[in-house]
Tab-separated table of C-alpha atoms and ligand atoms in Angstrom:
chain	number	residue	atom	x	y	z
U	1	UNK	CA	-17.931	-3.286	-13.526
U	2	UNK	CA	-18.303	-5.101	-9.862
U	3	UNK	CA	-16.225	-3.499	-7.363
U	4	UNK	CA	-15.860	-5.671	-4.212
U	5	UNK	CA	-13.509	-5.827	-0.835
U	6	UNK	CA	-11.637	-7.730	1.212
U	7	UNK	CA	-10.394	-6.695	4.980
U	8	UNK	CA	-7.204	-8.611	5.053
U	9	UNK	CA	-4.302	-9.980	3.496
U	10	UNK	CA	-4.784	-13.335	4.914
U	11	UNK	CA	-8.238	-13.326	3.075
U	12	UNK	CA	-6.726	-13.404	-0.678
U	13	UNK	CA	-6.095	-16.088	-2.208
U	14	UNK	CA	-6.103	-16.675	-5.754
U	15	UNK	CA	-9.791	-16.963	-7.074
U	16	UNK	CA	-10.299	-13.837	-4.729
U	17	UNK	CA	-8.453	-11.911	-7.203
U	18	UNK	CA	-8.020	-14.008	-10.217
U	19	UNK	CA	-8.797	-12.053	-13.616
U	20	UNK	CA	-9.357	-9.199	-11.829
U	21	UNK	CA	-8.010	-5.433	-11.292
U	22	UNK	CA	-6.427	-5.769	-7.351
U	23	UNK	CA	-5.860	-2.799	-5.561
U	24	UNK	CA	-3.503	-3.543	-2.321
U	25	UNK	CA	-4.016	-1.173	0.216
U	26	UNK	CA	-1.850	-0.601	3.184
U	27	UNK	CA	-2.390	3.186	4.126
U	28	UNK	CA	-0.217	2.416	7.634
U	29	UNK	CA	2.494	2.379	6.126
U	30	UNK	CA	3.578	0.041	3.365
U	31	UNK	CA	1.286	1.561	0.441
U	32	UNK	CA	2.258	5.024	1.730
U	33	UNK	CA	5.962	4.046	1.446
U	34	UNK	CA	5.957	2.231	-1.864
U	35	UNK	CA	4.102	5.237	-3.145
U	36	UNK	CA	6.567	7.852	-2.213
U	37	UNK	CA	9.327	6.015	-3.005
U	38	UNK	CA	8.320	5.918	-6.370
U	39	UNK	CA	7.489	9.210	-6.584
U	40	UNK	CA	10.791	10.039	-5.293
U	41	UNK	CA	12.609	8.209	-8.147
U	42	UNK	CA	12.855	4.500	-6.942
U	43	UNK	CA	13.797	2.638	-10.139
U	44	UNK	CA	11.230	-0.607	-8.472
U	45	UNK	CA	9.938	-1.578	-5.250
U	46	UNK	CA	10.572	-5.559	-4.506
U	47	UNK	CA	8.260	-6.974	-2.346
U	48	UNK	CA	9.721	-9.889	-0.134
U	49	UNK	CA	8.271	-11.937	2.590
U	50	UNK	CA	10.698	-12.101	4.933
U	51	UNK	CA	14.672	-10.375	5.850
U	52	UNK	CA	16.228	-13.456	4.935
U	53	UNK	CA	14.197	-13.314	1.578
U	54	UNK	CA	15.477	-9.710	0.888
U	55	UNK	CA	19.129	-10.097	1.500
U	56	UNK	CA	19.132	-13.333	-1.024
U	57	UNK	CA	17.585	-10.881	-3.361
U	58	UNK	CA	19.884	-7.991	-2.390
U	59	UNK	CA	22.837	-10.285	-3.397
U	60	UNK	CA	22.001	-10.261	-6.931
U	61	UNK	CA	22.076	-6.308	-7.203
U	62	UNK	CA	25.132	-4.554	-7.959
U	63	UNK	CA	26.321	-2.737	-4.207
U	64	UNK	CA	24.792	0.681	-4.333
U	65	UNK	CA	22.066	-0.188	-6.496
U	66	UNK	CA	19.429	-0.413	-4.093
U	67	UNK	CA	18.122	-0.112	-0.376
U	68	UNK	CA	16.701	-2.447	2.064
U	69	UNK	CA	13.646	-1.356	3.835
U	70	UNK	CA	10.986	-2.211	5.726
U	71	UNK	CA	9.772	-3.543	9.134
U	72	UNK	CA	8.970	-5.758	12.162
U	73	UNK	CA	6.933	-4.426	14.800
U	74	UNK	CA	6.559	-1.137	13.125
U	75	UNK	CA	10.891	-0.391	13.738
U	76	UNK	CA	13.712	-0.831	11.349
U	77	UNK	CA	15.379	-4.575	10.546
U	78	UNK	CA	18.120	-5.060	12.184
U	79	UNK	CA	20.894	-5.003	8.870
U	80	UNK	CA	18.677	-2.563	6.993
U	81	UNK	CA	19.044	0.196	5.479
U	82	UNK	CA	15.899	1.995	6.072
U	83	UNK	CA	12.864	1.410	8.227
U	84	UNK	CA	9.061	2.110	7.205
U	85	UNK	CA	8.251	5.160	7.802
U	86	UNK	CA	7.298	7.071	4.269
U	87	UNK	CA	9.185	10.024	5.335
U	88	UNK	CA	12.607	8.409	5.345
U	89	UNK	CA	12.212	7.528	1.309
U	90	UNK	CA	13.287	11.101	0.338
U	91	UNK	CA	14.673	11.921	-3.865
U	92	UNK	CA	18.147	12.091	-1.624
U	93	UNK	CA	18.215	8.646	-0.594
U	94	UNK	CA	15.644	6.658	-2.843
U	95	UNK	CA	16.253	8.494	-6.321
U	96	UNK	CA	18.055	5.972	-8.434
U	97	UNK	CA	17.678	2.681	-6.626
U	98	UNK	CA	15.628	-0.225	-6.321
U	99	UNK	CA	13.863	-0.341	-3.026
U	100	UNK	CA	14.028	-4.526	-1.032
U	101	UNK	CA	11.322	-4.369	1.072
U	102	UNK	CA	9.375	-6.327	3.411
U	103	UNK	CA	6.291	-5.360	6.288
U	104	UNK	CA	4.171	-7.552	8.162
U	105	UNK	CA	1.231	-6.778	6.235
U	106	UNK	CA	1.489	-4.928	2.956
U	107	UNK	CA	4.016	-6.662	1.456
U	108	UNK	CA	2.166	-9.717	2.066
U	109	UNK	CA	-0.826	-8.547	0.379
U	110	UNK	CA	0.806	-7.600	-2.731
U	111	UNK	CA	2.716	-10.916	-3.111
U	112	UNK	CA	-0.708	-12.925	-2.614
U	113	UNK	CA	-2.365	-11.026	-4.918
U	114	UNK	CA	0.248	-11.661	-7.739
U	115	UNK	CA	-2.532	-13.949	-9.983
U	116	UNK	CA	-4.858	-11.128	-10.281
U	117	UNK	CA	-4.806	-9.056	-14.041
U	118	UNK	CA	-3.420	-5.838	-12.841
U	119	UNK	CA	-2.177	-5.286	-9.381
U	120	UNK	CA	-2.135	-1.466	-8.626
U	121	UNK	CA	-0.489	-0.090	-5.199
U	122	UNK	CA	-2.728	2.491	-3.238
U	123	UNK	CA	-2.903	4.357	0.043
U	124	UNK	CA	-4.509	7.782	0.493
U	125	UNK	CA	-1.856	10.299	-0.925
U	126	UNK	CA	-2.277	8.146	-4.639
U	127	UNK	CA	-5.905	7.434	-4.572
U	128	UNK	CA	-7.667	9.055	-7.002
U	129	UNK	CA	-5.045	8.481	-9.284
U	130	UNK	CA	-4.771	4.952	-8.765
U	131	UNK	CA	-8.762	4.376	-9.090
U	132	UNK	CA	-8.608	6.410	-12.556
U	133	UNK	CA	-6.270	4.081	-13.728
U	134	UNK	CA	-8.127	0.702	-12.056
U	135	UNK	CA	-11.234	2.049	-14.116
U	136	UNK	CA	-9.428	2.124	-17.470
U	137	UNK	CA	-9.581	-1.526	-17.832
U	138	UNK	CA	-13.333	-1.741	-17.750
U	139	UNK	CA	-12.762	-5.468	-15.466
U	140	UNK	CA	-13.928	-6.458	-11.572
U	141	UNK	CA	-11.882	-4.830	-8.764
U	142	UNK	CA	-11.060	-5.968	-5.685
U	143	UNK	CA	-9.941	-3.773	-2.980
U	144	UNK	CA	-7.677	-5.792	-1.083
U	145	UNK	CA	-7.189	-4.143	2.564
U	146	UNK	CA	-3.902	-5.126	4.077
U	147	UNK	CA	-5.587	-4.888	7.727
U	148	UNK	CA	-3.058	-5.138	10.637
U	149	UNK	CA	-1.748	-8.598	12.338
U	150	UNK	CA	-4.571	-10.591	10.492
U	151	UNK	CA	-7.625	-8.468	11.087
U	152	UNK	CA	-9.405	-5.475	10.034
U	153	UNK	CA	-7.856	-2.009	10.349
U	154	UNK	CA	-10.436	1.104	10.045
U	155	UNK	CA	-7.683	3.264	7.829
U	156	UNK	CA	-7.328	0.570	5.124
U	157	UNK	CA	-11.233	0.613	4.750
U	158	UNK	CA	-11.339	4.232	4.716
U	159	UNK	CA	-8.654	3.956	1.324
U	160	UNK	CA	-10.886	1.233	0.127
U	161	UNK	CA	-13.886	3.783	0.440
U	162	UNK	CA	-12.537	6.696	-1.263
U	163	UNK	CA	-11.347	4.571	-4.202
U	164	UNK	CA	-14.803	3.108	-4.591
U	165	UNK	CA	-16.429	6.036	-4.166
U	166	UNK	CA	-14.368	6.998	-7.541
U	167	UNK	CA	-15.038	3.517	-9.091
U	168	UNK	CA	-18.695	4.181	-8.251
U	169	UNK	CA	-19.069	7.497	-10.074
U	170	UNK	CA	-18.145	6.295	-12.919
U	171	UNK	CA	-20.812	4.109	-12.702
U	172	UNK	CA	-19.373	0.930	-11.083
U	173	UNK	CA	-21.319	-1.399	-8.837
U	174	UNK	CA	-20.077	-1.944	-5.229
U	175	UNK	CA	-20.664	-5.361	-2.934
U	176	UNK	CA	-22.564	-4.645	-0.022
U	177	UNK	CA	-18.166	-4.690	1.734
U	178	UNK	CA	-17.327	-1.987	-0.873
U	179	UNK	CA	-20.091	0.342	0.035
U	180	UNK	CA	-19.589	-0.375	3.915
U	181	UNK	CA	-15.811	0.867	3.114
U	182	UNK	CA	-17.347	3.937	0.529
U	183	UNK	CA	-19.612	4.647	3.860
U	184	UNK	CA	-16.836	4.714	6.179
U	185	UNK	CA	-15.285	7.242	3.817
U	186	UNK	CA	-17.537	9.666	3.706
U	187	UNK	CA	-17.980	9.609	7.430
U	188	UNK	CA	-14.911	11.454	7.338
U	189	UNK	CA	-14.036	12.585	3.756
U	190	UNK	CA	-13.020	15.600	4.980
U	191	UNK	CA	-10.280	14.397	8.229
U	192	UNK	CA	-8.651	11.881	7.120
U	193	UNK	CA	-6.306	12.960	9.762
U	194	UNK	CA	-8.784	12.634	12.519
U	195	UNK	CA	-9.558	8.972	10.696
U	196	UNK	CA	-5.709	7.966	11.693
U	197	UNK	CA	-5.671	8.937	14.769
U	198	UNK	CA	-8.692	7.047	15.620
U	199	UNK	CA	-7.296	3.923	14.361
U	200	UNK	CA	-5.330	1.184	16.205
U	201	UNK	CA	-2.938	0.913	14.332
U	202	UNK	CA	-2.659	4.874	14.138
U	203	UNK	CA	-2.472	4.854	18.065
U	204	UNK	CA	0.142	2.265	17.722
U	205	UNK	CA	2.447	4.164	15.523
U	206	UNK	CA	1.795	7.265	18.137
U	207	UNK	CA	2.698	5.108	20.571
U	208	UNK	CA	5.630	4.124	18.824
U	209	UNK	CA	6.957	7.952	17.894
U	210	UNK	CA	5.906	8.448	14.366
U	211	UNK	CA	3.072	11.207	14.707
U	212	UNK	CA	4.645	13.027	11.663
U	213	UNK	CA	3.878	9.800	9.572
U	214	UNK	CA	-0.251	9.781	10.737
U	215	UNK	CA	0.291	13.446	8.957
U	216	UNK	CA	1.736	12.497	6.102
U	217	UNK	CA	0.062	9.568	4.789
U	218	UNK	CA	-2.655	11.329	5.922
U	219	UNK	CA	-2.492	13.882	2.444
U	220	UNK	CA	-5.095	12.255	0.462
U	221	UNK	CA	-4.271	12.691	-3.319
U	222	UNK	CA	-0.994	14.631	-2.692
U	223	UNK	CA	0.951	12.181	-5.441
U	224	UNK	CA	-0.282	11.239	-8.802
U	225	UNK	CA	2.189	8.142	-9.221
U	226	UNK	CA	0.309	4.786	-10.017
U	227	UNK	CA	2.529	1.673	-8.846
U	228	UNK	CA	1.621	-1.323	-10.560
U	229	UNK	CA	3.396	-4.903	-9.490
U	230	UNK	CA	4.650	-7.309	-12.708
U	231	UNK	CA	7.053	-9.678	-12.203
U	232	UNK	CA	7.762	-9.153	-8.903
U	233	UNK	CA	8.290	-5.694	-8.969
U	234	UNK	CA	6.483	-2.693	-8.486
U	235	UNK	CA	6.594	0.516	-10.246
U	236	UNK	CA	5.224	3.834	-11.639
U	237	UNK	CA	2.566	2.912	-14.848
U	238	UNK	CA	3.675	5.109	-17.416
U	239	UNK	CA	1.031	7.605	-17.941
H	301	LIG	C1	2.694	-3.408	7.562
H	301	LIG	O1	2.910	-3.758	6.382
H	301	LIG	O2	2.375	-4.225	8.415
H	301	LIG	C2	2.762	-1.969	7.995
H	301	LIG	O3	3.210	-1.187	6.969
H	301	LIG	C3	3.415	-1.832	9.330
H	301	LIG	C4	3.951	-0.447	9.641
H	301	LIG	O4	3.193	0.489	9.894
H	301	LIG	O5	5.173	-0.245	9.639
């Protein structure tokens, strides 16, 4: 099994991930929110690409039924229900419902990665759990980094890195971008915390007034839920 990378979501397009296992990674803050969500008892997580595109959708659910979320500029839609921050998607308010969302970034990368063979949803607090279940299919995986505003962003890497450093133990063999993502990992395997704050996108969250989300997302392997995206919809693999 190949395990390889790529730094943004701009940078997928279908023979990047055709045939293969994807892994979309958005640590800051999509993956993170899709993940809890669905570990709080969303029912599916729709990925759109734009607010117009989710209230088209939303008009095709019963009123109740489900939640818009998401983001622009890291702050809540204007006409939404929720914003992005992973802390907002508690049992209380996600248990039940379907979850509309759309970010600048993560979103994105799940929607262009929708001709690969299994699309799996991962930030740090699902991790291990999501690379266990990437391995089962014995195929290629790509790590697909969301990356912030087009380019690279250090705490998508760092994801990428931990879940090839899993791949990897089992015997997999990483690109020469997969191991430069596995070597930014274990440069700080042990502070992922410290990892988020020295990214820009962490400092723009700070910056922003969302240090409690740079500590949450920061709890690597804290969920065991494994989102996977079929028919434009993501939600927990049954185990
Ligand atoms: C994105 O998809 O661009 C991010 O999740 C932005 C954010 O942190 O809200």
């Amino acid at each position: 099994m190949n395990v390889d990378a790529v730094l943004t979501a701009r940078d997928v397009h279908g023979p990047t991930v055709d045939g293969k296992v994807a892994v979309v990674i958005d640590v800051l803050r999509a993956t993170s929110t899709i993940t809890t969500a669905l570990a709080n008892g969303c029912t599916g997580v729709f990925p759109v690409l734009s607010p117009e595109e989710g209230h088209e959708l939303a008009a095709s659910f019963r009123p109740g039924s489900y939640l818009l979320g998401g983001e622009r500029g890291g702050l809540k839609i204007e006409g939404f229900d929720l914003g992005n921050s992973p802390r907002e998607y508690t049992p209380e308010q996600i248990s039940g419902r379907a979850l509309i969302m759309t970010t600048t970034n993560g979103t994105l990368a799940i929607r262009n990665c929708h001709s690969s063979y299994r699309l799996y949803v991962s930030s740090l607090l699902n991790a291990p759990s999501v690379a266990k279940a990437a391995a089962r299919h014995g195929r290629d995986v790509m790590l697909v980094c969301s990356g912030t505003h087009g380019v690279f962003s250090l705490e998508d890497a760092y994801c990428a890195g931990m879940v090839a450093q899993e791949l990897r133990a089992g015997g997999a063999h990483l690109s020469d971008l997969a191991e430069a993502c596995r070597i930014i990992f274990s440069g700080y395997s042990t502070a992922p915390l410290d990892l988020l704050h020295l990214a820009e996108h962490g400092k723009e969250l700070l910056s922003l007034g969302f240090p409690d989300d740079l500590e949450y997302c920061a709890r690597a392997g804290s969920l065991n839920v494994v989102p996977v995206f079929t028919e434009g919809r993501v939600a927990a693999e049954a185990s």
